mmCIF file of C-alpha atoms in Angstrom:
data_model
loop_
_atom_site.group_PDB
_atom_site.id
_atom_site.type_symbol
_atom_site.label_atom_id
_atom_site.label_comp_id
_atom_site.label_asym_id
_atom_site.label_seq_id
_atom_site.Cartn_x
_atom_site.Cartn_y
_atom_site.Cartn_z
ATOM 1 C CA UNK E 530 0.000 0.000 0.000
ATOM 2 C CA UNK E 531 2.843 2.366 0.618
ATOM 3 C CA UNK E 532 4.543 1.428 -2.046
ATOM 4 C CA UNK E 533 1.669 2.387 -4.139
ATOM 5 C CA UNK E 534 1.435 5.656 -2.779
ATOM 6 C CA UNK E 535 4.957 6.746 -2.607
ATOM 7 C CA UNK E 536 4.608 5.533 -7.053
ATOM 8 C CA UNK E 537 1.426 8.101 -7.093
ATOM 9 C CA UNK E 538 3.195 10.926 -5.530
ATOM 10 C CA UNK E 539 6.406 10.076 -7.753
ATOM 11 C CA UNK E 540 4.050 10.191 -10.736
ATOM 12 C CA UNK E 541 2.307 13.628 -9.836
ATOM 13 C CA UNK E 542 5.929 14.904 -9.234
ATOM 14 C CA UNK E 543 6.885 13.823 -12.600
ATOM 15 C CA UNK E 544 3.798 15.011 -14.003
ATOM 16 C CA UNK E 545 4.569 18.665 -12.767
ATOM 17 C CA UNK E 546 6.354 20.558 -15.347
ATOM 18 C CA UNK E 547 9.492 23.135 -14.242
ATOM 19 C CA UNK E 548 7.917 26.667 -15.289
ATOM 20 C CA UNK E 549 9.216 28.237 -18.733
ATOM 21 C CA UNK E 550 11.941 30.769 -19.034
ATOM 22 C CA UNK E 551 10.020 33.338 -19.186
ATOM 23 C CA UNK E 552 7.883 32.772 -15.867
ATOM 24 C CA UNK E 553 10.734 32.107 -14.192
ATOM 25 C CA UNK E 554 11.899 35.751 -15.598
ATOM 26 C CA UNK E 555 8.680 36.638 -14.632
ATOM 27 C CA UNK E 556 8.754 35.801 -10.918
ATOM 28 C CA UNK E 557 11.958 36.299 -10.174
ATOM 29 C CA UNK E 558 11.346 40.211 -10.849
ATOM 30 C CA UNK E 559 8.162 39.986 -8.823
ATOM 31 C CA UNK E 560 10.345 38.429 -5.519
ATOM 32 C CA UNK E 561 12.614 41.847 -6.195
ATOM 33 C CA UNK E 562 9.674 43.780 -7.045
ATOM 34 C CA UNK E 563 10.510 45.489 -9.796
ATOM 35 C CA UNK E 564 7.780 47.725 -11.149
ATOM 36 C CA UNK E 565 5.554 46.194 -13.722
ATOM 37 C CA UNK E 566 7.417 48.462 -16.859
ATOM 38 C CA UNK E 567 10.673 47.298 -15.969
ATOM 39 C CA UNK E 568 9.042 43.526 -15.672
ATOM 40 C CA UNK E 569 7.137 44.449 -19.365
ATOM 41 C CA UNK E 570 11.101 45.441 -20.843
ATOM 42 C CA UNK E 571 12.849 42.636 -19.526
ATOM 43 C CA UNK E 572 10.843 40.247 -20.718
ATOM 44 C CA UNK E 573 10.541 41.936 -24.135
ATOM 45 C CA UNK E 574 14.317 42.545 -24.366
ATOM 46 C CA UNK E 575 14.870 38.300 -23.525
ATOM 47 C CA UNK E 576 12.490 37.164 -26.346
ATOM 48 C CA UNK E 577 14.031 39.282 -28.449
ATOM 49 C CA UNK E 578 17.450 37.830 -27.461
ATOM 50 C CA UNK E 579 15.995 34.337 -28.162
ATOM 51 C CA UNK E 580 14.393 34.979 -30.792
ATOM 52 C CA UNK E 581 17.506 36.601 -32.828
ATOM 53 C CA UNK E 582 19.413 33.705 -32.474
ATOM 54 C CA UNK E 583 16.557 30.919 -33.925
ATOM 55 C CA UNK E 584 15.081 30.016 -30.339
ATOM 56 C CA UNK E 585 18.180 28.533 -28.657
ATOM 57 C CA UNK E 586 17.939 28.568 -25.262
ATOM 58 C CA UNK E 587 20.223 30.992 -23.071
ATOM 59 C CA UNK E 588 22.154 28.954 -21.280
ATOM 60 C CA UNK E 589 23.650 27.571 -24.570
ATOM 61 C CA UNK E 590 25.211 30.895 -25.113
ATOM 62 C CA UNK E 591 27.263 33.234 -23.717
ATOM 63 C CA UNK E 592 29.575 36.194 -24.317
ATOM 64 C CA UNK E 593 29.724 35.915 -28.077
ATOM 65 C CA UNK E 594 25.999 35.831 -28.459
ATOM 66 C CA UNK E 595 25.503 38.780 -26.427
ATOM 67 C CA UNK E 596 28.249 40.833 -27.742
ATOM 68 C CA UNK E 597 26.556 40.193 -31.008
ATOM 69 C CA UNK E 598 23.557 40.970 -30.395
ATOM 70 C CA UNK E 599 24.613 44.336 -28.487
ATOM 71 C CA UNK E 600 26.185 45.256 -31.370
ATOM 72 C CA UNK E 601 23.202 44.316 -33.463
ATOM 73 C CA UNK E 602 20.891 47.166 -31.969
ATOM 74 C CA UNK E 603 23.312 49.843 -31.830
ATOM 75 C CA UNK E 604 24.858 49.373 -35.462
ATOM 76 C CA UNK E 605 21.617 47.918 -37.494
ATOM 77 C CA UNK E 606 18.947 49.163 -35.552
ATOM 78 C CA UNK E 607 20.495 51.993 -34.490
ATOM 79 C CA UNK E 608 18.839 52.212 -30.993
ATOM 80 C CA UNK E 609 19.912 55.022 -28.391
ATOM 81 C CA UNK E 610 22.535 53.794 -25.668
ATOM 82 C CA UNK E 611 20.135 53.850 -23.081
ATOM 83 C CA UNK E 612 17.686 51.445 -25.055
ATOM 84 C CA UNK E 613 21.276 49.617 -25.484
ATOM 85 C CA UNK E 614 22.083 49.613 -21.549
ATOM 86 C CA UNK E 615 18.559 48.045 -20.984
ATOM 87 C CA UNK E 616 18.549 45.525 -22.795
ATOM 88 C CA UNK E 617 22.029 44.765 -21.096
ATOM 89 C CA UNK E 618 20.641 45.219 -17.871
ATOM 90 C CA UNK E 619 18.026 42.586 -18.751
ATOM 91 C CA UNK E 620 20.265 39.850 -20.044
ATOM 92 C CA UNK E 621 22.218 40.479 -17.338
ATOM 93 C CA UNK E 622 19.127 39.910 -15.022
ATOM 94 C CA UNK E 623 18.355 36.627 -16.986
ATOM 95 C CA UNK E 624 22.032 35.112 -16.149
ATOM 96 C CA UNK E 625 22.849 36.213 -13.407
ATOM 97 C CA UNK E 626 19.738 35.952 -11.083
ATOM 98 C CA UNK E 627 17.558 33.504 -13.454
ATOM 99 C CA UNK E 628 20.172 31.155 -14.830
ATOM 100 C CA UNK E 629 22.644 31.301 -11.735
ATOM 101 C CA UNK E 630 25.356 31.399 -13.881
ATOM 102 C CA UNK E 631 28.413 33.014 -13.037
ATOM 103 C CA UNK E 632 29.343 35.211 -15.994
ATOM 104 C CA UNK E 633 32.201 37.923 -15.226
ATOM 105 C CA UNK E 634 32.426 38.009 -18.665
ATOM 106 C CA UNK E 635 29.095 39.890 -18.937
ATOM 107 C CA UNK E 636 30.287 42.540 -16.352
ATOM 108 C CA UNK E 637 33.143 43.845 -19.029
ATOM 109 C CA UNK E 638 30.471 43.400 -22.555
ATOM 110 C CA UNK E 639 30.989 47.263 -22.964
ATOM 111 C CA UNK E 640 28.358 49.836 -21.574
ATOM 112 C CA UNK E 641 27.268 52.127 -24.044
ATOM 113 C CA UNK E 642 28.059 55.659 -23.257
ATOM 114 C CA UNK E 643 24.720 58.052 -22.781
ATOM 115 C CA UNK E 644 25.341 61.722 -24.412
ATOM 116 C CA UNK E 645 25.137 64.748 -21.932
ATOM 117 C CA UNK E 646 22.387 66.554 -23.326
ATOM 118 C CA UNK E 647 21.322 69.921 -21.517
ATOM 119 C CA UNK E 648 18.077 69.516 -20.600
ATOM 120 C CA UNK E 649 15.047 71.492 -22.596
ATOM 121 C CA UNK E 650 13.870 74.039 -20.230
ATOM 122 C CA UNK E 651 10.352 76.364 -20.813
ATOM 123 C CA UNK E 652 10.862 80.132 -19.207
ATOM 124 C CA UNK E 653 7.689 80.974 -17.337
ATOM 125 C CA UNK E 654 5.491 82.694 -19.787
ATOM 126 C CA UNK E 655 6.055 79.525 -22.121
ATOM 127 C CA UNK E 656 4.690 77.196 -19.022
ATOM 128 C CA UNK E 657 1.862 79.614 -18.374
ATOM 129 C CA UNK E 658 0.921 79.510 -22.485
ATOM 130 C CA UNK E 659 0.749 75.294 -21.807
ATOM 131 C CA UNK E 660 -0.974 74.914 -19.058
ATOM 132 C CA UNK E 661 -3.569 78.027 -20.259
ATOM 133 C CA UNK E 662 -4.004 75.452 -23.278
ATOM 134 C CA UNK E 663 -4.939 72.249 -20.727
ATOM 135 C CA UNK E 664 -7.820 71.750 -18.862
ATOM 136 C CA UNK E 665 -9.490 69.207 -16.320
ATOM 137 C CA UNK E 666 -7.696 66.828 -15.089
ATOM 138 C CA UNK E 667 -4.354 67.099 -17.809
ATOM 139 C CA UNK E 668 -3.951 70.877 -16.532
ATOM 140 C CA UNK E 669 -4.171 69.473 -13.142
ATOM 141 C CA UNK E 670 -1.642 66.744 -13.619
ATOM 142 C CA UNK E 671 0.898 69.077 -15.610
ATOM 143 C CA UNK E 672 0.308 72.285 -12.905
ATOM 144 C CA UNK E 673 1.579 69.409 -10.429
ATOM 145 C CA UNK E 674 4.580 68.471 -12.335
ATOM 146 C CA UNK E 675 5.331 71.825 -12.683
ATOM 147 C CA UNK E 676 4.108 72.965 -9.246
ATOM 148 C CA UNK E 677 6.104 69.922 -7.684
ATOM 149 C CA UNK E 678 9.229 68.640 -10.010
ATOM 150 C CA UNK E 679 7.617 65.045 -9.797
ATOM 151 C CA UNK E 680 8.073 63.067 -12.518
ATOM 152 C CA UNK E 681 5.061 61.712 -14.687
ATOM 153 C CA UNK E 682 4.248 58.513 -13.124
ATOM 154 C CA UNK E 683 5.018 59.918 -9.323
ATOM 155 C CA UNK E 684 2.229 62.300 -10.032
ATOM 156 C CA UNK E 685 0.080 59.051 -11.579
ATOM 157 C CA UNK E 686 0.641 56.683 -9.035
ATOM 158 C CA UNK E 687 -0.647 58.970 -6.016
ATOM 159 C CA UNK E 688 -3.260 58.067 -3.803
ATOM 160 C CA UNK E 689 -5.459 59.667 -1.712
ATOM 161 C CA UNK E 690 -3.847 59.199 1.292
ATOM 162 C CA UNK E 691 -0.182 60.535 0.181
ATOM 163 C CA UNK E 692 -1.605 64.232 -0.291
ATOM 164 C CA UNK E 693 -1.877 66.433 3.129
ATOM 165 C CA UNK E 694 -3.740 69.158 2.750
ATOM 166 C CA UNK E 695 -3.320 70.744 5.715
ATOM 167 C CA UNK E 696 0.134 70.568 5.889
ATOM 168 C CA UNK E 697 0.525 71.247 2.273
ATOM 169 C CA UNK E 698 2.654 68.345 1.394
ATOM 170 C CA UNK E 699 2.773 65.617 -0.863
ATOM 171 C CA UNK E 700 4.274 62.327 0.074
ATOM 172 C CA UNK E 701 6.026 60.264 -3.117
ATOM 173 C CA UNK E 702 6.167 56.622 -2.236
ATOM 174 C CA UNK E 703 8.494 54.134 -3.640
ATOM 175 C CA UNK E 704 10.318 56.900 -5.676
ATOM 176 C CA UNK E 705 12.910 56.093 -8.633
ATOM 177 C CA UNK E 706 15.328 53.793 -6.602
ATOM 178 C CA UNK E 707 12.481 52.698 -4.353
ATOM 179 C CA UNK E 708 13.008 56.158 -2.153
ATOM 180 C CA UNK E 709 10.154 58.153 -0.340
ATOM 181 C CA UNK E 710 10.394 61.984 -0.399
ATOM 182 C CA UNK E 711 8.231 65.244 0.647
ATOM 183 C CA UNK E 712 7.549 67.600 -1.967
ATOM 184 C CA UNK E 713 5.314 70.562 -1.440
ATOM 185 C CA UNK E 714 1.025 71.167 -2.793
ATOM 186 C CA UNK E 715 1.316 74.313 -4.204
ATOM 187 C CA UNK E 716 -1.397 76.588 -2.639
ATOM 188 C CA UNK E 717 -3.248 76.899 -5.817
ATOM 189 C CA UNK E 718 -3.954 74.082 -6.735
ATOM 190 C CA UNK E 719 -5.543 72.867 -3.400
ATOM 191 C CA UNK E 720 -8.934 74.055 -3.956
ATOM 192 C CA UNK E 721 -8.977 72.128 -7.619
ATOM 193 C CA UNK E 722 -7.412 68.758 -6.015
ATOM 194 C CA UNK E 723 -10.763 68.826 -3.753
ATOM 195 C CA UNK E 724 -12.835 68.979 -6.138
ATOM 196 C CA UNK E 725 -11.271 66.925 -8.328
ATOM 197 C CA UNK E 726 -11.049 64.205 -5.560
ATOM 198 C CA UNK E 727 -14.625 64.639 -4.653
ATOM 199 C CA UNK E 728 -15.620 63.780 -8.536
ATOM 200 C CA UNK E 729 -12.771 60.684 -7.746
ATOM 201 C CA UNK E 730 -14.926 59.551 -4.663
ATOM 202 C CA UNK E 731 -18.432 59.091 -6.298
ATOM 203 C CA UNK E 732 -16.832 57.039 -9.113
ATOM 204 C CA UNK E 733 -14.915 55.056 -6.454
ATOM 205 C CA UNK E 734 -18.571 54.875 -4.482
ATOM 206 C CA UNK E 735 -19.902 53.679 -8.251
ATOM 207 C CA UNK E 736 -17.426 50.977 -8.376
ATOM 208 C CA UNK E 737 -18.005 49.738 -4.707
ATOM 209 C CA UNK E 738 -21.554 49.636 -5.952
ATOM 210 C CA UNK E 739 -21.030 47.359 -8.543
ATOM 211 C CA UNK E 740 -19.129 44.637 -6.627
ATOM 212 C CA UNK E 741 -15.466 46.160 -7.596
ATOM 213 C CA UNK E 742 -13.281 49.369 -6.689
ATOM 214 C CA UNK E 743 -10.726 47.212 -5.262
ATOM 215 C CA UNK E 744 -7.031 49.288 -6.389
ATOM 216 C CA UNK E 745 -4.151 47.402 -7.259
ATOM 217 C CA UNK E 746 -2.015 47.319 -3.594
ATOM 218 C CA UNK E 747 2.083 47.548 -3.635
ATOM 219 C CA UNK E 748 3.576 44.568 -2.751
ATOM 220 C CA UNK E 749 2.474 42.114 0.574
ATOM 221 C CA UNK E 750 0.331 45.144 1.529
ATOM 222 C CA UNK E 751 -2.866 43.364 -0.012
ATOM 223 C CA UNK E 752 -2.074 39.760 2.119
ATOM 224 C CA UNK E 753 -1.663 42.156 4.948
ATOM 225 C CA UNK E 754 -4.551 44.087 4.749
ATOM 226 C CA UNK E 755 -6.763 42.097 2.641
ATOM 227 C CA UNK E 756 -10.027 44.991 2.919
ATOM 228 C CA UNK E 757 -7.849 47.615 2.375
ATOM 229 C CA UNK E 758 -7.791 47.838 -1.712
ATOM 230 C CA UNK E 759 -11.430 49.252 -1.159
ATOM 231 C CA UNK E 760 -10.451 51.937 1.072
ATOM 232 C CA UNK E 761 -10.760 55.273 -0.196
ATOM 233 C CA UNK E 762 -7.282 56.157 1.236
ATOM 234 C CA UNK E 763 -6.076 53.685 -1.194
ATOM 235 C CA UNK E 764 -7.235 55.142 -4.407
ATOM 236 C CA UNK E 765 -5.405 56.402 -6.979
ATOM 237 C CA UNK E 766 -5.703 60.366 -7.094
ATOM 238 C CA UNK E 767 -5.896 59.960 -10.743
ATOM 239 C CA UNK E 768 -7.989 57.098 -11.677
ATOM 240 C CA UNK E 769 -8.527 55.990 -15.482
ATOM 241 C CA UNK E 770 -11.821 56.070 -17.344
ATOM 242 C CA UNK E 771 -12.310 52.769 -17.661
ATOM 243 C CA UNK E 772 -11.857 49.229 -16.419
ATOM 244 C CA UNK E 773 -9.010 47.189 -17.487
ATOM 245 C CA UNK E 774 -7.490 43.638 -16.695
ATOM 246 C CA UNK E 775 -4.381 44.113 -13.993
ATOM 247 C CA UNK E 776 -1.257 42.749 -16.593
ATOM 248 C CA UNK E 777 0.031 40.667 -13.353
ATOM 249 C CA UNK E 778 -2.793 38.458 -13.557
ATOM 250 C CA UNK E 779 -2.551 37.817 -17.326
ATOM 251 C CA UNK E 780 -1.840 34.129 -16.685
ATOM 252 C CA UNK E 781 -3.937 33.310 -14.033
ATOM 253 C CA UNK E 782 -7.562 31.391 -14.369
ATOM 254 C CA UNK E 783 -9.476 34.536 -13.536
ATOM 255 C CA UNK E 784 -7.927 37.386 -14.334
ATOM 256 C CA UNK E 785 -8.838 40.315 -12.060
ATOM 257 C CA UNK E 786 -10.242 43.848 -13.137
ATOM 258 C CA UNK E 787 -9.582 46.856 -11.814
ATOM 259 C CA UNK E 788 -9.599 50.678 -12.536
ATOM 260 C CA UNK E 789 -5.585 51.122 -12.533
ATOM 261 C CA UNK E 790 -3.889 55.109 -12.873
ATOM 262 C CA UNK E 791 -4.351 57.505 -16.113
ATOM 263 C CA UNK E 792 -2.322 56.635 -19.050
ATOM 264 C CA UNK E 793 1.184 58.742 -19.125
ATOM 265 C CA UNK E 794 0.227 58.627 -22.961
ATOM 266 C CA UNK E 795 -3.178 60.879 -22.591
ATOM 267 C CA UNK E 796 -0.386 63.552 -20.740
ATOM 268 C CA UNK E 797 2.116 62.958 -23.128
ATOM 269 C CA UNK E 798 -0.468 63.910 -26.261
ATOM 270 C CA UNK E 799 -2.251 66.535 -24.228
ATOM 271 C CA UNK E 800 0.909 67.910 -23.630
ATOM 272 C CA UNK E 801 2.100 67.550 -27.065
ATOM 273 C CA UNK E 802 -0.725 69.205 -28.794
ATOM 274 C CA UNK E 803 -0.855 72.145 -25.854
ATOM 275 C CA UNK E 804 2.770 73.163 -27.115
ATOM 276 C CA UNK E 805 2.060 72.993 -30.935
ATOM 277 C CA UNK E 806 -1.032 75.191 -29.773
ATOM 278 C CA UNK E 807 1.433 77.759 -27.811
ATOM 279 C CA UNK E 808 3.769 78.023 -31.127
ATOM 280 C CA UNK E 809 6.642 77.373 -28.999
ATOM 281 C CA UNK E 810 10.068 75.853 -31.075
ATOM 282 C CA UNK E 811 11.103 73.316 -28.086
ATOM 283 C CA UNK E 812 10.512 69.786 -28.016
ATOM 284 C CA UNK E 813 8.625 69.883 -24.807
ATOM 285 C CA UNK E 814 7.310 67.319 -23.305
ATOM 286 C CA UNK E 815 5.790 66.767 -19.387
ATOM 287 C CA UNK E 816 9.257 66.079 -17.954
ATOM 288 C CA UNK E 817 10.069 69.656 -19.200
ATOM 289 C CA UNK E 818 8.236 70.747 -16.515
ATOM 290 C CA UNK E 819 10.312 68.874 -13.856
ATOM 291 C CA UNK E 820 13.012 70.456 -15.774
ATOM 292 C CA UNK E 821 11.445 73.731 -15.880
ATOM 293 C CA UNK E 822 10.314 73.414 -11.912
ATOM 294 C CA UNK E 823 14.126 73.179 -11.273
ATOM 295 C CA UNK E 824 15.679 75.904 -13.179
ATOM 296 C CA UNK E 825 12.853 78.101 -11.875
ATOM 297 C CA UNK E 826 13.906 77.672 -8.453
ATOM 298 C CA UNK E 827 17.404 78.275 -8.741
ATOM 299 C CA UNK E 828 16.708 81.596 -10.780
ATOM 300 C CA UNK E 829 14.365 82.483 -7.581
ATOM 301 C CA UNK E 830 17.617 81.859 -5.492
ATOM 302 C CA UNK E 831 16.654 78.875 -3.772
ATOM 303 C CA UNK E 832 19.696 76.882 -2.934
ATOM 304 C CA UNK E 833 20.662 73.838 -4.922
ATOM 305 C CA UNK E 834 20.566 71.043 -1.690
ATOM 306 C CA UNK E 835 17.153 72.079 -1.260
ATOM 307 C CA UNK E 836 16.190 71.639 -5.243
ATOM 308 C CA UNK E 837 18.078 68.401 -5.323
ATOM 309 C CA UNK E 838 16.161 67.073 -1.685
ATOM 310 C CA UNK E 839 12.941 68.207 -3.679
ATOM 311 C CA UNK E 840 13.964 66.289 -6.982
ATOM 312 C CA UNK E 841 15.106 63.356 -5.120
ATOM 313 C CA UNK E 842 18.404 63.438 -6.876
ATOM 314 C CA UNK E 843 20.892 61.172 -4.776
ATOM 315 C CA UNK E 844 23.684 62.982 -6.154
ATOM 316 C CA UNK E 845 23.878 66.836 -6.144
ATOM 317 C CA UNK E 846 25.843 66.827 -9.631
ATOM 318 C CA UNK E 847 22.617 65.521 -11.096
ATOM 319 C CA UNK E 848 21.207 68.931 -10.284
ATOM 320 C CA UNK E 849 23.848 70.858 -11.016
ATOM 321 C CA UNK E 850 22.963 70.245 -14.607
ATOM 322 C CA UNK E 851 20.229 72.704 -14.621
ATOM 323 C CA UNK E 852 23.140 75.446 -13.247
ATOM 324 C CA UNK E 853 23.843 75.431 -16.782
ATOM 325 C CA UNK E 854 20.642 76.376 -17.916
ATOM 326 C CA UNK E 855 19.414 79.641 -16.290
ATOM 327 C CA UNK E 856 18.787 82.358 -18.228
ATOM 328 C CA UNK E 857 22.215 84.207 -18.400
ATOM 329 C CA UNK E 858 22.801 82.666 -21.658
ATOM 330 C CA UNK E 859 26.336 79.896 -21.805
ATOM 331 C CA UNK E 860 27.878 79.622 -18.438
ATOM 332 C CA UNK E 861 26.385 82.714 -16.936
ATOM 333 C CA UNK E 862 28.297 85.370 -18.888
ATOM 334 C CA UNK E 863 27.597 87.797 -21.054
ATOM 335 C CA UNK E 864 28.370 88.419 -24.551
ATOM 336 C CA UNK E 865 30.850 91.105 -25.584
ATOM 337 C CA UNK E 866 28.283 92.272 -28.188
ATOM 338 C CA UNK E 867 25.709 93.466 -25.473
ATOM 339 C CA UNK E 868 28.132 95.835 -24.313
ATOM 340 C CA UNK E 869 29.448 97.767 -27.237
#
């Protein structure tokens, strides 16, 4: 009788196959837990490894193979060398925390070198044509990147409970390099978050209503609090239109619905079109604001350790780059034709 049972449980065992490549990519980045868009690039960046070599699997190549195809995208496809270090960073995420393979050879595969670019800065009567081109809830979102310096998908992901309104702060969670920071609610734009977050609340009460409104909760928080994706606290200040199926439950047997953050696109084309609309010659986009939010301050006189604790630079050169963009033309000095 045992004998039969120990050959059942062999057989199940057996029967059990290891998971692919790519869900063991796949869960890996969710034990680390990598945001969903880096988990969406690495993946992309492996098939497309795979794929350029006729489907052989990783582990039966190695430096060659990845030189190669490096040197693929930058010469042939002629990608940027930060689209080159990512897909780096992602084969080096395959081997070395996937695969378990020791690989120093992938430490010295060349990094490609990112230009310094000056960053494209809008003076203050070019924000104040943008924003006077926006309305509902895309002026509100770009008046906060300006307002704040928070990037796009800081000022996305909020929820209700990270803005204090009577201390006039904002609270950024899980930050680029998974860092928290205080940034401050500008004073005009208080009165329009209320009653933007009132019109937020009855379509939260809507979903509620209908058996959902349950928000997508960072990492262990929903096992920990298991009622607490319904709370209002939880929602995201700016909530999308519609429904849509949460991507980390692609795979599973019922895939679960929710109402996840605005699109960055919608900005990103609002934005677009509010510029063309403004006739102004600059490629601006909403992280020109951020860009913009910094110069601005240092022009007020603001000193830089503040500006970078506001950014959430970890390095203070990083904001020294926008020293070189105040409005005193190259390097702060004036040309000899001004003066003749």
């Amino acid at each position: 009788m045992q004998n039969s049972e120990t050959n059942s449980v062999i057989n199940v065992v057996k029967s059990v196959e290891p998971p692919k490549l790519l869900e063991q990519v796949r869960g890996k980045i969710r034990l680390k837990h990598y945001s969903i868009r880096t988990e969406q690039a690495y993946l992309d960046w492996i098939k497309r490894f795979i794929l350029h070599f006729d489907k052989r699997h990783p582990s039966e190549m190695g430096a060659v193979e990845v030189e190669v195809f490096l040197t693929y995208l930058a010469v042939e496809r002629n990608v940027s060398a930060s689209t080159q270090n990512q897909a780096k960073s992602a084969l080096l995420f395959l081997y070395k925390e996937v695969l378990g393979v020791a690989l120093p050879w992938l430490d010295n595969v060349e990094q490609a070198k990112t230009p310094k670019r000056l960053p494209v800065v809008l003076t203050k009567t070019e924000v104040q044509a943008v924003l006077g081109r926006l309305s509902g809830t895309h002026w509100l979102v770009a008046s906060l990147l300006y307002g704040t310096g928070m990037r796009i998908l800081e000022v996305l992901r909020l929820r209700v409970k990270d803005i204090d309104f009577e201390r006039k702060e904002i609270l950024i969670r899980d930050a680029k390099g998974f860092k928290d920071r205080v940034t401050m609610l500008p004073l005009t734009l208080v009165t329009p978050l209320k009653t933007h977050l009132e019109r937020v609340k009855q379509l939260h009460q809507n979903d509620l209503n209908d058996g959902l409104g349950a928000v997508y909760m960072p990492q262990a928080l929903g096992l920990k609090y298991p009622y607490a994706a319904r709370d209002w606290i939880w929602q995201y200040v700016f909530p999308s239109g519609n429904l849509s199926q949460d991507p980390r439950s692609k795979n599973e047997v019922e895939p679960v619905m929710r109402r996840h953050h605005l699109q960055d696109q919608s900005v990103q084309r609002a934005m677009r079109q509010a510029v063309v609309d403004s006739a102004i010659t600059k490629p601006a986009t909403p992280h020109t604001l951020r860009h913009s939010f910094a110069t601005h301050l240092l022009e007020g006189g603001y000193d830089i350790r503040t500006v970078q604790e506001l950014l959430g630079h970890s390095d203070v050169a990083t904001t020294m780059i926008y020293t070189h963009v105040l409005n005193k033309g190259g390097r702060g000095v004036s040309s000899p034709l001004d003066v003749l």
